[in-house]
């Protein structure tokens, strides 16, 4: 690779930083934008400083971002992916289910912006995943999309007319928290019968009789009947949830990401069957169900793109 500092760029080409806060790792990426073309230049990750609590983690976001900007000068904006609920108006977190500490009202955007000297926009990590797949991944070229990330929870994203729909407070697209069965199992959000309560990783393992979702996929590939049946049942619930979204949105594409998406048709075959069985109002043949392309880096890439698309206009309006 050539020296990043010596790379000559057109004045129309801009660079943008993405930070993806996770419970285990804090990922970063620098992307380059040339009109409607996006290119990921570099990426990296460090262990999230969870032992230090929220204050240490917020400081770490600034430190990691500053190190990336030192390697890749000329960054214009930054975006931060948040694994939970946040307040976009005040740049604070509201609730992060998988990261210890009191995150209620915790300032993130302002202290990170102060360290980096950049305008910053925050985005939920699932919405960041969807934005990345929409701009340069599996949903590229689609006008409308529905996306799900299958892992510890079930994240969701909706895009209409080429833009991720965030709602008034950044929470739009929580597909995992639609009610599938009003008398179903408890969900971590406090409801019962959410799609997430059936399709998150620990419930997949439980349905398959394995210790982890990864083991469930391995056992199913090896022909284990209990694992195959468990994935088929989970896929059915997944198909109901996706079918609901198709009936409402009629998207061009449905993108499935997250670690559990590695199951592929072991999980999605029964989902497709359920979609065919239930959706009667739109042409299913024109809705593509595909696997995400950008892997674990989609959140950081999407955060960078969100910063590029939202932080500059926000700064200009001030």
PDB file of C-alpha atoms in Angstrom:
ATOM      1  CA  UNK A   1       0.000   0.000   0.000  1.00  0.00           C
ATOM      2  CA  UNK A   2       1.221   3.496  -0.786  1.00  0.00           C
ATOM      3  CA  UNK A   3       1.714   6.059   1.933  1.00  0.00           C
ATOM      4  CA  UNK A   4      -1.812   7.355   2.727  1.00  0.00           C
ATOM      5  CA  UNK A   5      -0.486  10.854   3.333  1.00  0.00           C
ATOM      6  CA  UNK A   6       1.026  11.017  -0.161  1.00  0.00           C
ATOM      7  CA  UNK A   7      -2.062   9.876  -2.101  1.00  0.00           C
ATOM      8  CA  UNK A   8      -3.235  12.621  -4.460  1.00  0.00           C
ATOM      9  CA  UNK A   9      -7.000  13.134  -4.506  1.00  0.00           C
ATOM     10  CA  UNK A  10      -9.397  15.103  -6.646  1.00  0.00           C
ATOM     11  CA  UNK A  11     -10.972  18.022  -4.718  1.00  0.00           C
ATOM     12  CA  UNK A  12     -14.320  16.256  -5.233  1.00  0.00           C
ATOM     13  CA  UNK A  13     -13.105  13.172  -3.363  1.00  0.00           C
ATOM     14  CA  UNK A  14     -13.660  13.230   0.393  1.00  0.00           C
ATOM     15  CA  UNK A  15     -12.664  10.969   3.283  1.00  0.00           C
ATOM     16  CA  UNK A  16     -14.861   9.946   6.186  1.00  0.00           C
ATOM     17  CA  UNK A  17     -14.273   8.081   9.459  1.00  0.00           C
ATOM     18  CA  UNK A  18     -16.538   5.393  10.848  1.00  0.00           C
ATOM     19  CA  UNK A  19     -16.457   4.072  14.432  1.00  0.00           C
ATOM     20  CA  UNK A  20     -18.486   0.996  15.366  1.00  0.00           C
ATOM     21  CA  UNK A  21     -18.882   0.488  19.107  1.00  0.00           C
ATOM     22  CA  UNK A  22     -19.336  -3.161  20.070  1.00  0.00           C
ATOM     23  CA  UNK A  23     -19.397  -4.967  23.385  1.00  0.00           C
ATOM     24  CA  UNK A  24     -16.233  -6.889  22.451  1.00  0.00           C
ATOM     25  CA  UNK A  25     -14.464  -4.817  19.795  1.00  0.00           C
ATOM     26  CA  UNK A  26     -14.388  -1.205  18.711  1.00  0.00           C
ATOM     27  CA  UNK A  27     -13.976  -1.140  14.926  1.00  0.00           C
ATOM     28  CA  UNK A  28     -12.899   1.773  12.747  1.00  0.00           C
ATOM     29  CA  UNK A  29     -12.739   2.404   9.039  1.00  0.00           C
ATOM     30  CA  UNK A  30     -11.885   5.246   6.698  1.00  0.00           C
ATOM     31  CA  UNK A  31     -13.915   5.445   3.485  1.00  0.00           C
ATOM     32  CA  UNK A  32     -13.521   7.633   0.450  1.00  0.00           C
ATOM     33  CA  UNK A  33     -16.428   9.204  -1.415  1.00  0.00           C
ATOM     34  CA  UNK A  34     -16.318  10.262  -5.049  1.00  0.00           C
ATOM     35  CA  UNK A  35     -19.836  11.346  -5.974  1.00  0.00           C
ATOM     36  CA  UNK A  36     -21.995   8.242  -5.594  1.00  0.00           C
ATOM     37  CA  UNK A  37     -18.985   5.919  -5.445  1.00  0.00           C
ATOM     38  CA  UNK A  38     -17.714   4.680  -2.087  1.00  0.00           C
ATOM     39  CA  UNK A  39     -14.437   2.918  -1.380  1.00  0.00           C
ATOM     40  CA  UNK A  40     -13.235   1.534   1.955  1.00  0.00           C
ATOM     41  CA  UNK A  41      -9.573   2.573   2.341  1.00  0.00           C
ATOM     42  CA  UNK A  42      -8.547   1.010   5.632  1.00  0.00           C
ATOM     43  CA  UNK A  43      -9.940  -0.599   8.768  1.00  0.00           C
ATOM     44  CA  UNK A  44      -8.942  -1.942  12.149  1.00  0.00           C
ATOM     45  CA  UNK A  45     -10.207  -2.849  15.598  1.00  0.00           C
ATOM     46  CA  UNK A  46      -9.266  -2.838  19.264  1.00  0.00           C
ATOM     47  CA  UNK A  47     -10.791  -4.494  22.303  1.00  0.00           C
ATOM     48  CA  UNK A  48     -13.498  -2.295  23.778  1.00  0.00           C
ATOM     49  CA  UNK A  49     -12.434  -0.830  27.133  1.00  0.00           C
ATOM     50  CA  UNK A  50     -15.482  -2.187  28.963  1.00  0.00           C
ATOM     51  CA  UNK A  51     -13.631  -2.547  32.275  1.00  0.00           C
ATOM     52  CA  UNK A  52     -13.262   1.234  32.480  1.00  0.00           C
ATOM     53  CA  UNK A  53     -16.960   1.888  32.102  1.00  0.00           C
ATOM     54  CA  UNK A  54     -18.752   4.343  29.807  1.00  0.00           C
ATOM     55  CA  UNK A  55     -16.332   7.233  30.428  1.00  0.00           C
ATOM     56  CA  UNK A  56     -13.340   5.142  29.332  1.00  0.00           C
ATOM     57  CA  UNK A  57     -15.194   3.815  26.295  1.00  0.00           C
ATOM     58  CA  UNK A  58     -16.180   7.296  25.092  1.00  0.00           C
ATOM     59  CA  UNK A  59     -12.560   8.415  25.517  1.00  0.00           C
ATOM     60  CA  UNK A  60     -11.430   5.345  23.579  1.00  0.00           C
ATOM     61  CA  UNK A  61     -13.705   6.272  20.656  1.00  0.00           C
ATOM     62  CA  UNK A  62     -11.872   9.578  20.378  1.00  0.00           C
ATOM     63  CA  UNK A  63      -8.430   7.994  20.717  1.00  0.00           C
ATOM     64  CA  UNK A  64      -9.088   5.313  18.087  1.00  0.00           C
ATOM     65  CA  UNK A  65     -10.551   7.851  15.702  1.00  0.00           C
ATOM     66  CA  UNK A  66      -7.618  10.211  16.145  1.00  0.00           C
ATOM     67  CA  UNK A  67      -5.128   7.425  15.421  1.00  0.00           C
ATOM     68  CA  UNK A  68      -6.978   6.540  12.203  1.00  0.00           C
ATOM     69  CA  UNK A  69      -6.997  10.202  11.138  1.00  0.00           C
ATOM     70  CA  UNK A  70      -3.256  10.431  11.741  1.00  0.00           C
ATOM     71  CA  UNK A  71      -2.735   7.588   9.272  1.00  0.00           C
ATOM     72  CA  UNK A  72      -5.335   8.918   6.843  1.00  0.00           C
ATOM     73  CA  UNK A  73      -5.268  12.735   6.866  1.00  0.00           C
ATOM     74  CA  UNK A  74      -7.995  14.872   5.356  1.00  0.00           C
ATOM     75  CA  UNK A  75     -10.986  13.200   7.011  1.00  0.00           C
ATOM     76  CA  UNK A  76     -13.996  15.535   6.782  1.00  0.00           C
ATOM     77  CA  UNK A  77     -16.646  13.892   8.989  1.00  0.00           C
ATOM     78  CA  UNK A  78     -17.150  11.033  11.396  1.00  0.00           C
ATOM     79  CA  UNK A  79     -19.989   8.687  12.242  1.00  0.00           C
ATOM     80  CA  UNK A  80     -20.429   6.555  15.362  1.00  0.00           C
ATOM     81  CA  UNK A  81     -22.423   3.306  15.338  1.00  0.00           C
ATOM     82  CA  UNK A  82     -24.236   2.703  18.626  1.00  0.00           C
ATOM     83  CA  UNK A  83     -25.369  -0.810  19.701  1.00  0.00           C
ATOM     84  CA  UNK A  84     -28.629   0.342  21.219  1.00  0.00           C
ATOM     85  CA  UNK A  85     -30.832   3.372  21.693  1.00  0.00           C
ATOM     86  CA  UNK A  86     -29.570   6.942  21.473  1.00  0.00           C
ATOM     87  CA  UNK A  87     -30.830  10.521  21.268  1.00  0.00           C
ATOM     88  CA  UNK A  88     -29.847  12.007  17.883  1.00  0.00           C
ATOM     89  CA  UNK A  89     -30.780  15.541  18.943  1.00  0.00           C
ATOM     90  CA  UNK A  90     -28.430  15.647  21.913  1.00  0.00           C
ATOM     91  CA  UNK A  91     -25.807  13.122  20.806  1.00  0.00           C
ATOM     92  CA  UNK A  92     -26.314  10.979  23.903  1.00  0.00           C
ATOM     93  CA  UNK A  93     -26.966   7.290  24.487  1.00  0.00           C
ATOM     94  CA  UNK A  94     -30.169   6.055  26.092  1.00  0.00           C
ATOM     95  CA  UNK A  95     -29.760   2.300  26.599  1.00  0.00           C
ATOM     96  CA  UNK A  96     -27.052  -0.181  25.538  1.00  0.00           C
ATOM     97  CA  UNK A  97     -28.181  -3.649  26.486  1.00  0.00           C
ATOM     98  CA  UNK A  98     -24.872  -5.499  25.988  1.00  0.00           C
ATOM     99  CA  UNK A  99     -22.319  -2.980  27.318  1.00  0.00           C
ATOM    100  CA  UNK A 100     -22.059  -2.635  31.123  1.00  0.00           C
ATOM    101  CA  UNK A 101     -22.514   0.681  32.886  1.00  0.00           C
ATOM    102  CA  UNK A 102     -24.986   3.535  33.088  1.00  0.00           C
ATOM    103  CA  UNK A 103     -25.470   4.770  29.528  1.00  0.00           C
ATOM    104  CA  UNK A 104     -28.634   6.758  30.175  1.00  0.00           C
ATOM    105  CA  UNK A 105     -28.042  10.297  28.895  1.00  0.00           C
ATOM    106  CA  UNK A 106     -24.313   9.653  28.349  1.00  0.00           C
ATOM    107  CA  UNK A 107     -22.792  12.301  26.002  1.00  0.00           C
ATOM    108  CA  UNK A 108     -20.972  10.677  23.088  1.00  0.00           C
ATOM    109  CA  UNK A 109     -21.093  12.949  20.035  1.00  0.00           C
ATOM    110  CA  UNK A 110     -19.821  16.118  21.755  1.00  0.00           C
ATOM    111  CA  UNK A 111     -16.764  14.656  23.533  1.00  0.00           C
ATOM    112  CA  UNK A 112     -15.715  12.606  20.492  1.00  0.00           C
ATOM    113  CA  UNK A 113     -16.199  15.608  18.190  1.00  0.00           C
ATOM    114  CA  UNK A 114     -14.061  17.707  20.540  1.00  0.00           C
ATOM    115  CA  UNK A 115     -11.173  15.224  20.282  1.00  0.00           C
ATOM    116  CA  UNK A 116     -11.435  14.739  16.513  1.00  0.00           C
ATOM    117  CA  UNK A 117     -12.341  18.299  15.562  1.00  0.00           C
ATOM    118  CA  UNK A 118     -14.988  16.961  13.164  1.00  0.00           C
ATOM    119  CA  UNK A 119     -18.768  17.117  12.790  1.00  0.00           C
ATOM    120  CA  UNK A 120     -20.203  13.808  14.011  1.00  0.00           C
ATOM    121  CA  UNK A 121     -23.451  11.930  13.439  1.00  0.00           C
ATOM    122  CA  UNK A 122     -24.615   8.934  15.483  1.00  0.00           C
ATOM    123  CA  UNK A 123     -26.516   5.949  14.110  1.00  0.00           C
ATOM    124  CA  UNK A 124     -27.763   2.630  15.462  1.00  0.00           C
ATOM    125  CA  UNK A 125     -25.415  -0.202  14.465  1.00  0.00           C
ATOM    126  CA  UNK A 126     -28.112  -2.170  12.605  1.00  0.00           C
ATOM    127  CA  UNK A 127     -29.082   0.919  10.613  1.00  0.00           C
ATOM    128  CA  UNK A 128     -25.361   1.431   9.879  1.00  0.00           C
ATOM    129  CA  UNK A 129     -25.181  -2.160   8.597  1.00  0.00           C
ATOM    130  CA  UNK A 130     -28.119  -1.470   6.284  1.00  0.00           C
ATOM    131  CA  UNK A 131     -26.686   1.795   4.992  1.00  0.00           C
ATOM    132  CA  UNK A 132     -23.370   0.123   4.151  1.00  0.00           C
ATOM    133  CA  UNK A 133     -25.064  -2.736   2.315  1.00  0.00           C
ATOM    134  CA  UNK A 134     -27.270  -0.215   0.484  1.00  0.00           C
ATOM    135  CA  UNK A 135     -24.384   1.935  -0.745  1.00  0.00           C
ATOM    136  CA  UNK A 136     -21.708  -0.645  -1.553  1.00  0.00           C
ATOM    137  CA  UNK A 137     -22.915  -4.104  -0.545  1.00  0.00           C
ATOM    138  CA  UNK A 138     -25.669  -6.631  -1.223  1.00  0.00           C
ATOM    139  CA  UNK A 139     -28.414  -3.985  -1.585  1.00  0.00           C
ATOM    140  CA  UNK A 140     -26.426  -1.810  -3.969  1.00  0.00           C
ATOM    141  CA  UNK A 141     -28.725  -0.420  -6.670  1.00  0.00           C
ATOM    142  CA  UNK A 142     -31.927  -1.137  -4.722  1.00  0.00           C
ATOM    143  CA  UNK A 143     -34.375   1.688  -4.154  1.00  0.00           C
ATOM    144  CA  UNK A 144     -35.990   0.041  -1.152  1.00  0.00           C
ATOM    145  CA  UNK A 145     -34.689  -2.633   1.195  1.00  0.00           C
ATOM    146  CA  UNK A 146     -35.307  -4.456   4.440  1.00  0.00           C
ATOM    147  CA  UNK A 147     -32.296  -5.716   6.378  1.00  0.00           C
ATOM    148  CA  UNK A 148     -31.857  -7.959   9.416  1.00  0.00           C
ATOM    149  CA  UNK A 149     -28.762  -8.762  11.438  1.00  0.00           C
ATOM    150  CA  UNK A 150     -28.939 -12.105  13.233  1.00  0.00           C
ATOM    151  CA  UNK A 151     -26.695 -12.482  16.249  1.00  0.00           C
ATOM    152  CA  UNK A 152     -26.940 -11.792  19.977  1.00  0.00           C
ATOM    153  CA  UNK A 153     -30.130  -9.950  19.062  1.00  0.00           C
ATOM    154  CA  UNK A 154     -32.025  -9.295  15.850  1.00  0.00           C
ATOM    155  CA  UNK A 155     -31.299  -5.856  14.468  1.00  0.00           C
ATOM    156  CA  UNK A 156     -33.243  -4.286  11.646  1.00  0.00           C
ATOM    157  CA  UNK A 157     -33.195  -1.569   9.024  1.00  0.00           C
ATOM    158  CA  UNK A 158     -35.590  -0.195   6.425  1.00  0.00           C
ATOM    159  CA  UNK A 159     -34.611   1.944   3.428  1.00  0.00           C
ATOM    160  CA  UNK A 160     -37.073   3.809   1.227  1.00  0.00           C
ATOM    161  CA  UNK A 161     -36.144   5.657  -1.976  1.00  0.00           C
ATOM    162  CA  UNK A 162     -32.458   4.981  -1.401  1.00  0.00           C
ATOM    163  CA  UNK A 163     -32.326   6.346   2.158  1.00  0.00           C
ATOM    164  CA  UNK A 164     -32.349   4.557   5.487  1.00  0.00           C
ATOM    165  CA  UNK A 165     -35.507   5.493   7.374  1.00  0.00           C
ATOM    166  CA  UNK A 166     -34.585   6.516  10.916  1.00  0.00           C
ATOM    167  CA  UNK A 167     -37.835   7.880  12.304  1.00  0.00           C
ATOM    168  CA  UNK A 168     -37.974  10.901  14.628  1.00  0.00           C
ATOM    169  CA  UNK A 169     -35.554   9.431  17.160  1.00  0.00           C
ATOM    170  CA  UNK A 170     -33.349   6.991  15.229  1.00  0.00           C
ATOM    171  CA  UNK A 171     -35.322   3.898  16.269  1.00  0.00           C
ATOM    172  CA  UNK A 172     -37.224   3.157  13.039  1.00  0.00           C
ATOM    173  CA  UNK A 173     -36.497  -0.264  11.599  1.00  0.00           C
ATOM    174  CA  UNK A 174     -36.513  -2.352  14.787  1.00  0.00           C
ATOM    175  CA  UNK A 175     -37.761  -5.366  12.853  1.00  0.00           C
ATOM    176  CA  UNK A 176     -36.599  -7.727  15.589  1.00  0.00           C
ATOM    177  CA  UNK A 177     -39.116  -6.206  17.992  1.00  0.00           C
ATOM    178  CA  UNK A 178     -42.274  -6.742  15.974  1.00  0.00           C
ATOM    179  CA  UNK A 179     -44.622  -9.123  17.793  1.00  0.00           C
ATOM    180  CA  UNK A 180     -44.830 -12.516  16.090  1.00  0.00           C
ATOM    181  CA  UNK A 181     -46.735 -14.321  18.833  1.00  0.00           C
ATOM    182  CA  UNK A 182     -48.492 -12.294  21.579  1.00  0.00           C
ATOM    183  CA  UNK A 183     -48.168 -15.245  23.937  1.00  0.00           C
ATOM    184  CA  UNK A 184     -44.604 -16.088  22.894  1.00  0.00           C
ATOM    185  CA  UNK A 185     -41.375 -16.161  24.922  1.00  0.00           C
ATOM    186  CA  UNK A 186     -39.993 -13.136  26.726  1.00  0.00           C
ATOM    187  CA  UNK A 187     -37.750 -10.697  24.897  1.00  0.00           C
ATOM    188  CA  UNK A 188     -34.941  -8.591  26.362  1.00  0.00           C
ATOM    189  CA  UNK A 189     -36.883  -5.450  25.382  1.00  0.00           C
ATOM    190  CA  UNK A 190     -39.598  -6.342  27.926  1.00  0.00           C
ATOM    191  CA  UNK A 191     -42.203  -7.532  25.418  1.00  0.00           C
ATOM    192  CA  UNK A 192     -43.250 -11.108  24.729  1.00  0.00           C
ATOM    193  CA  UNK A 193     -43.223 -12.873  21.372  1.00  0.00           C
ATOM    194  CA  UNK A 194     -40.894 -10.540  19.454  1.00  0.00           C
ATOM    195  CA  UNK A 195     -39.125 -11.932  16.410  1.00  0.00           C
ATOM    196  CA  UNK A 196     -35.879 -11.529  18.376  1.00  0.00           C
ATOM    197  CA  UNK A 197     -37.274 -13.776  21.125  1.00  0.00           C
ATOM    198  CA  UNK A 198     -37.404 -16.595  18.557  1.00  0.00           C
ATOM    199  CA  UNK A 199     -34.416 -15.837  16.326  1.00  0.00           C
ATOM    200  CA  UNK A 200     -31.604 -14.460  18.493  1.00  0.00           C
ATOM    201  CA  UNK A 201     -28.503 -16.617  18.908  1.00  0.00           C
ATOM    202  CA  UNK A 202     -29.252 -18.166  22.316  1.00  0.00           C
ATOM    203  CA  UNK A 203     -32.789 -19.104  21.276  1.00  0.00           C
ATOM    204  CA  UNK A 204     -31.443 -20.710  18.089  1.00  0.00           C
ATOM    205  CA  UNK A 205     -29.074 -22.805  20.207  1.00  0.00           C
ATOM    206  CA  UNK A 206     -31.944 -23.739  22.516  1.00  0.00           C
ATOM    207  CA  UNK A 207     -34.154 -24.747  19.580  1.00  0.00           C
ATOM    208  CA  UNK A 208     -31.356 -26.935  18.173  1.00  0.00           C
ATOM    209  CA  UNK A 209     -30.216 -28.466  21.464  1.00  0.00           C
ATOM    210  CA  UNK A 210     -26.696 -27.034  21.206  1.00  0.00           C
ATOM    211  CA  UNK A 211     -24.532 -24.756  23.332  1.00  0.00           C
ATOM    212  CA  UNK A 212     -24.232 -21.990  20.732  1.00  0.00           C
ATOM    213  CA  UNK A 213     -25.824 -20.889  17.458  1.00  0.00           C
ATOM    214  CA  UNK A 214     -22.512 -21.581  15.703  1.00  0.00           C
ATOM    215  CA  UNK A 215     -22.586 -25.162  16.956  1.00  0.00           C
ATOM    216  CA  UNK A 216     -26.199 -25.447  15.787  1.00  0.00           C
ATOM    217  CA  UNK A 217     -25.140 -24.523  12.243  1.00  0.00           C
ATOM    218  CA  UNK A 218     -22.202 -26.964  12.364  1.00  0.00           C
ATOM    219  CA  UNK A 219     -24.424 -29.803  13.603  1.00  0.00           C
ATOM    220  CA  UNK A 220     -27.047 -29.061  10.957  1.00  0.00           C
ATOM    221  CA  UNK A 221     -24.417 -29.151   8.218  1.00  0.00           C
ATOM    222  CA  UNK A 222     -23.326 -32.524   9.546  1.00  0.00           C
ATOM    223  CA  UNK A 223     -26.888 -33.784   9.181  1.00  0.00           C
ATOM    224  CA  UNK A 224     -27.970 -33.710  12.830  1.00  0.00           C
ATOM    225  CA  UNK A 225     -31.773 -34.028  12.801  1.00  0.00           C
ATOM    226  CA  UNK A 226     -32.412 -31.953  15.932  1.00  0.00           C
ATOM    227  CA  UNK A 227     -30.302 -29.074  14.638  1.00  0.00           C
ATOM    228  CA  UNK A 228     -31.922 -29.214  11.196  1.00  0.00           C
ATOM    229  CA  UNK A 229     -35.403 -29.193  12.722  1.00  0.00           C
ATOM    230  CA  UNK A 230     -34.482 -26.347  15.077  1.00  0.00           C
ATOM    231  CA  UNK A 231     -33.167 -24.150  12.272  1.00  0.00           C
ATOM    232  CA  UNK A 232     -36.252 -24.922  10.231  1.00  0.00           C
ATOM    233  CA  UNK A 233     -38.522 -23.766  13.094  1.00  0.00           C
ATOM    234  CA  UNK A 234     -36.509 -20.581  13.621  1.00  0.00           C
ATOM    235  CA  UNK A 235     -36.541 -19.964   9.870  1.00  0.00           C
ATOM    236  CA  UNK A 236     -40.317 -20.172   9.891  1.00  0.00           C
ATOM    237  CA  UNK A 237     -40.560 -17.380  12.478  1.00  0.00           C
ATOM    238  CA  UNK A 238     -37.997 -15.405  10.530  1.00  0.00           C
ATOM    239  CA  UNK A 239     -40.129 -15.822   7.413  1.00  0.00           C
ATOM    240  CA  UNK A 240     -43.205 -14.520   9.240  1.00  0.00           C
ATOM    241  CA  UNK A 241     -41.302 -11.404  10.327  1.00  0.00           C
ATOM    242  CA  UNK A 242     -39.823 -10.799   6.889  1.00  0.00           C
ATOM    243  CA  UNK A 243     -43.195 -11.440   5.275  1.00  0.00           C
ATOM    244  CA  UNK A 244     -44.762  -8.767   7.470  1.00  0.00           C
ATOM    245  CA  UNK A 245     -42.134  -6.286   6.289  1.00  0.00           C
ATOM    246  CA  UNK A 246     -42.610  -7.244   2.650  1.00  0.00           C
ATOM    247  CA  UNK A 247     -46.358  -6.714   2.951  1.00  0.00           C
ATOM    248  CA  UNK A 248     -45.787  -3.228   4.382  1.00  0.00           C
ATOM    249  CA  UNK A 249     -42.720  -2.042   2.409  1.00  0.00           C
ATOM    250  CA  UNK A 250     -42.725  -4.184  -0.780  1.00  0.00           C
ATOM    251  CA  UNK A 251     -38.920  -3.831  -0.954  1.00  0.00           C
ATOM    252  CA  UNK A 252     -36.651  -4.583  -3.884  1.00  0.00           C
ATOM    253  CA  UNK A 253     -34.324  -6.569  -1.653  1.00  0.00           C
ATOM    254  CA  UNK A 254     -34.166  -8.225   1.767  1.00  0.00           C
ATOM    255  CA  UNK A 255     -30.622  -8.508   3.131  1.00  0.00           C
ATOM    256  CA  UNK A 256     -29.728 -10.936   5.924  1.00  0.00           C
ATOM    257  CA  UNK A 257     -26.511 -10.301   7.862  1.00  0.00           C
ATOM    258  CA  UNK A 258     -24.924 -11.052  11.221  1.00  0.00           C
ATOM    259  CA  UNK A 259     -23.074 -14.149  12.340  1.00  0.00           C
ATOM    260  CA  UNK A 260     -26.072 -16.483  12.133  1.00  0.00           C
ATOM    261  CA  UNK A 261     -26.565 -15.626   8.446  1.00  0.00           C
ATOM    262  CA  UNK A 262     -23.729 -18.109   7.813  1.00  0.00           C
ATOM    263  CA  UNK A 263     -26.406 -20.813   8.118  1.00  0.00           C
ATOM    264  CA  UNK A 264     -27.630 -19.803   4.652  1.00  0.00           C
ATOM    265  CA  UNK A 265     -30.389 -22.034   3.290  1.00  0.00           C
ATOM    266  CA  UNK A 266     -30.348 -24.203   6.415  1.00  0.00           C
ATOM    267  CA  UNK A 267     -32.211 -21.264   7.953  1.00  0.00           C
ATOM    268  CA  UNK A 268     -33.546 -19.357   4.955  1.00  0.00           C
ATOM    269  CA  UNK A 269     -35.205 -22.202   3.042  1.00  0.00           C
ATOM    270  CA  UNK A 270     -38.053 -22.409   5.549  1.00  0.00           C
ATOM    271  CA  UNK A 271     -38.125 -18.592   5.741  1.00  0.00           C
ATOM    272  CA  UNK A 272     -38.666 -18.412   1.975  1.00  0.00           C
ATOM    273  CA  UNK A 273     -41.420 -21.038   2.220  1.00  0.00           C
ATOM    274  CA  UNK A 274     -43.174 -19.027   4.931  1.00  0.00           C
ATOM    275  CA  UNK A 275     -42.916 -15.806   2.909  1.00  0.00           C
ATOM    276  CA  UNK A 276     -44.460 -17.555  -0.082  1.00  0.00           C
ATOM    277  CA  UNK A 277     -47.231 -18.927   2.116  1.00  0.00           C
ATOM    278  CA  UNK A 278     -48.170 -15.641   3.778  1.00  0.00           C
ATOM    279  CA  UNK A 279     -47.496 -12.699   1.459  1.00  0.00           C
ATOM    280  CA  UNK A 280     -50.442 -12.235  -0.900  1.00  0.00           C
ATOM    281  CA  UNK A 281     -50.407  -8.521  -1.701  1.00  0.00           C
ATOM    282  CA  UNK A 282     -47.203  -8.041  -3.695  1.00  0.00           C
ATOM    283  CA  UNK A 283     -45.123  -9.960  -6.225  1.00  0.00           C
ATOM    284  CA  UNK A 284     -42.705 -12.120  -4.231  1.00  0.00           C
ATOM    285  CA  UNK A 285     -40.769 -12.965  -7.394  1.00  0.00           C
ATOM    286  CA  UNK A 286     -39.598  -9.357  -7.540  1.00  0.00           C
ATOM    287  CA  UNK A 287     -38.263  -9.339  -3.958  1.00  0.00           C
ATOM    288  CA  UNK A 288     -34.717 -10.718  -3.667  1.00  0.00           C
ATOM    289  CA  UNK A 289     -33.669 -12.396  -0.400  1.00  0.00           C
ATOM    290  CA  UNK A 290     -29.869 -12.212  -0.220  1.00  0.00           C
ATOM    291  CA  UNK A 291     -26.984 -12.612   2.227  1.00  0.00           C
ATOM    292  CA  UNK A 292     -25.030  -9.497   3.249  1.00  0.00           C
ATOM    293  CA  UNK A 293     -21.649  -8.942   1.587  1.00  0.00           C
ATOM    294  CA  UNK A 294     -19.644  -6.723   3.950  1.00  0.00           C
ATOM    295  CA  UNK A 295     -19.363  -9.001   6.970  1.00  0.00           C
ATOM    296  CA  UNK A 296     -18.446  -7.641  10.386  1.00  0.00           C
ATOM    297  CA  UNK A 297     -17.180  -4.352   8.928  1.00  0.00           C
ATOM    298  CA  UNK A 298     -20.576  -3.195   7.686  1.00  0.00           C
ATOM    299  CA  UNK A 299     -21.297  -1.287  10.904  1.00  0.00           C
ATOM    300  CA  UNK A 300     -18.133   0.810  10.748  1.00  0.00           C
ATOM    301  CA  UNK A 301     -18.524   1.431   7.006  1.00  0.00           C
ATOM    302  CA  UNK A 302     -22.156   2.431   7.458  1.00  0.00           C
ATOM    303  CA  UNK A 303     -21.268   4.768  10.324  1.00  0.00           C
ATOM    304  CA  UNK A 304     -18.725   6.501   8.092  1.00  0.00           C
ATOM    305  CA  UNK A 305     -21.260   6.857   5.274  1.00  0.00           C
ATOM    306  CA  UNK A 306     -23.877   8.189   7.698  1.00  0.00           C
ATOM    307  CA  UNK A 307     -21.403  10.785   8.931  1.00  0.00           C
ATOM    308  CA  UNK A 308     -20.675  11.818   5.354  1.00  0.00           C
ATOM    309  CA  UNK A 309     -24.361  12.139   4.487  1.00  0.00           C
ATOM    310  CA  UNK A 310     -25.635  13.674   7.703  1.00  0.00           C
ATOM    311  CA  UNK A 311     -22.867  15.395   9.674  1.00  0.00           C
ATOM    312  CA  UNK A 312     -21.944  17.932   6.970  1.00  0.00           C
ATOM    313  CA  UNK A 313     -25.516  19.160   6.426  1.00  0.00           C
ATOM    314  CA  UNK A 314     -25.983  19.323  10.199  1.00  0.00           C
ATOM    315  CA  UNK A 315     -22.809  21.395  10.557  1.00  0.00           C
ATOM    316  CA  UNK A 316     -23.848  23.676   7.693  1.00  0.00           C
ATOM    317  CA  UNK A 317     -27.266  24.285   9.264  1.00  0.00           C
ATOM    318  CA  UNK A 318     -25.637  25.439  12.487  1.00  0.00           C
TER     319      UNK A 318
END
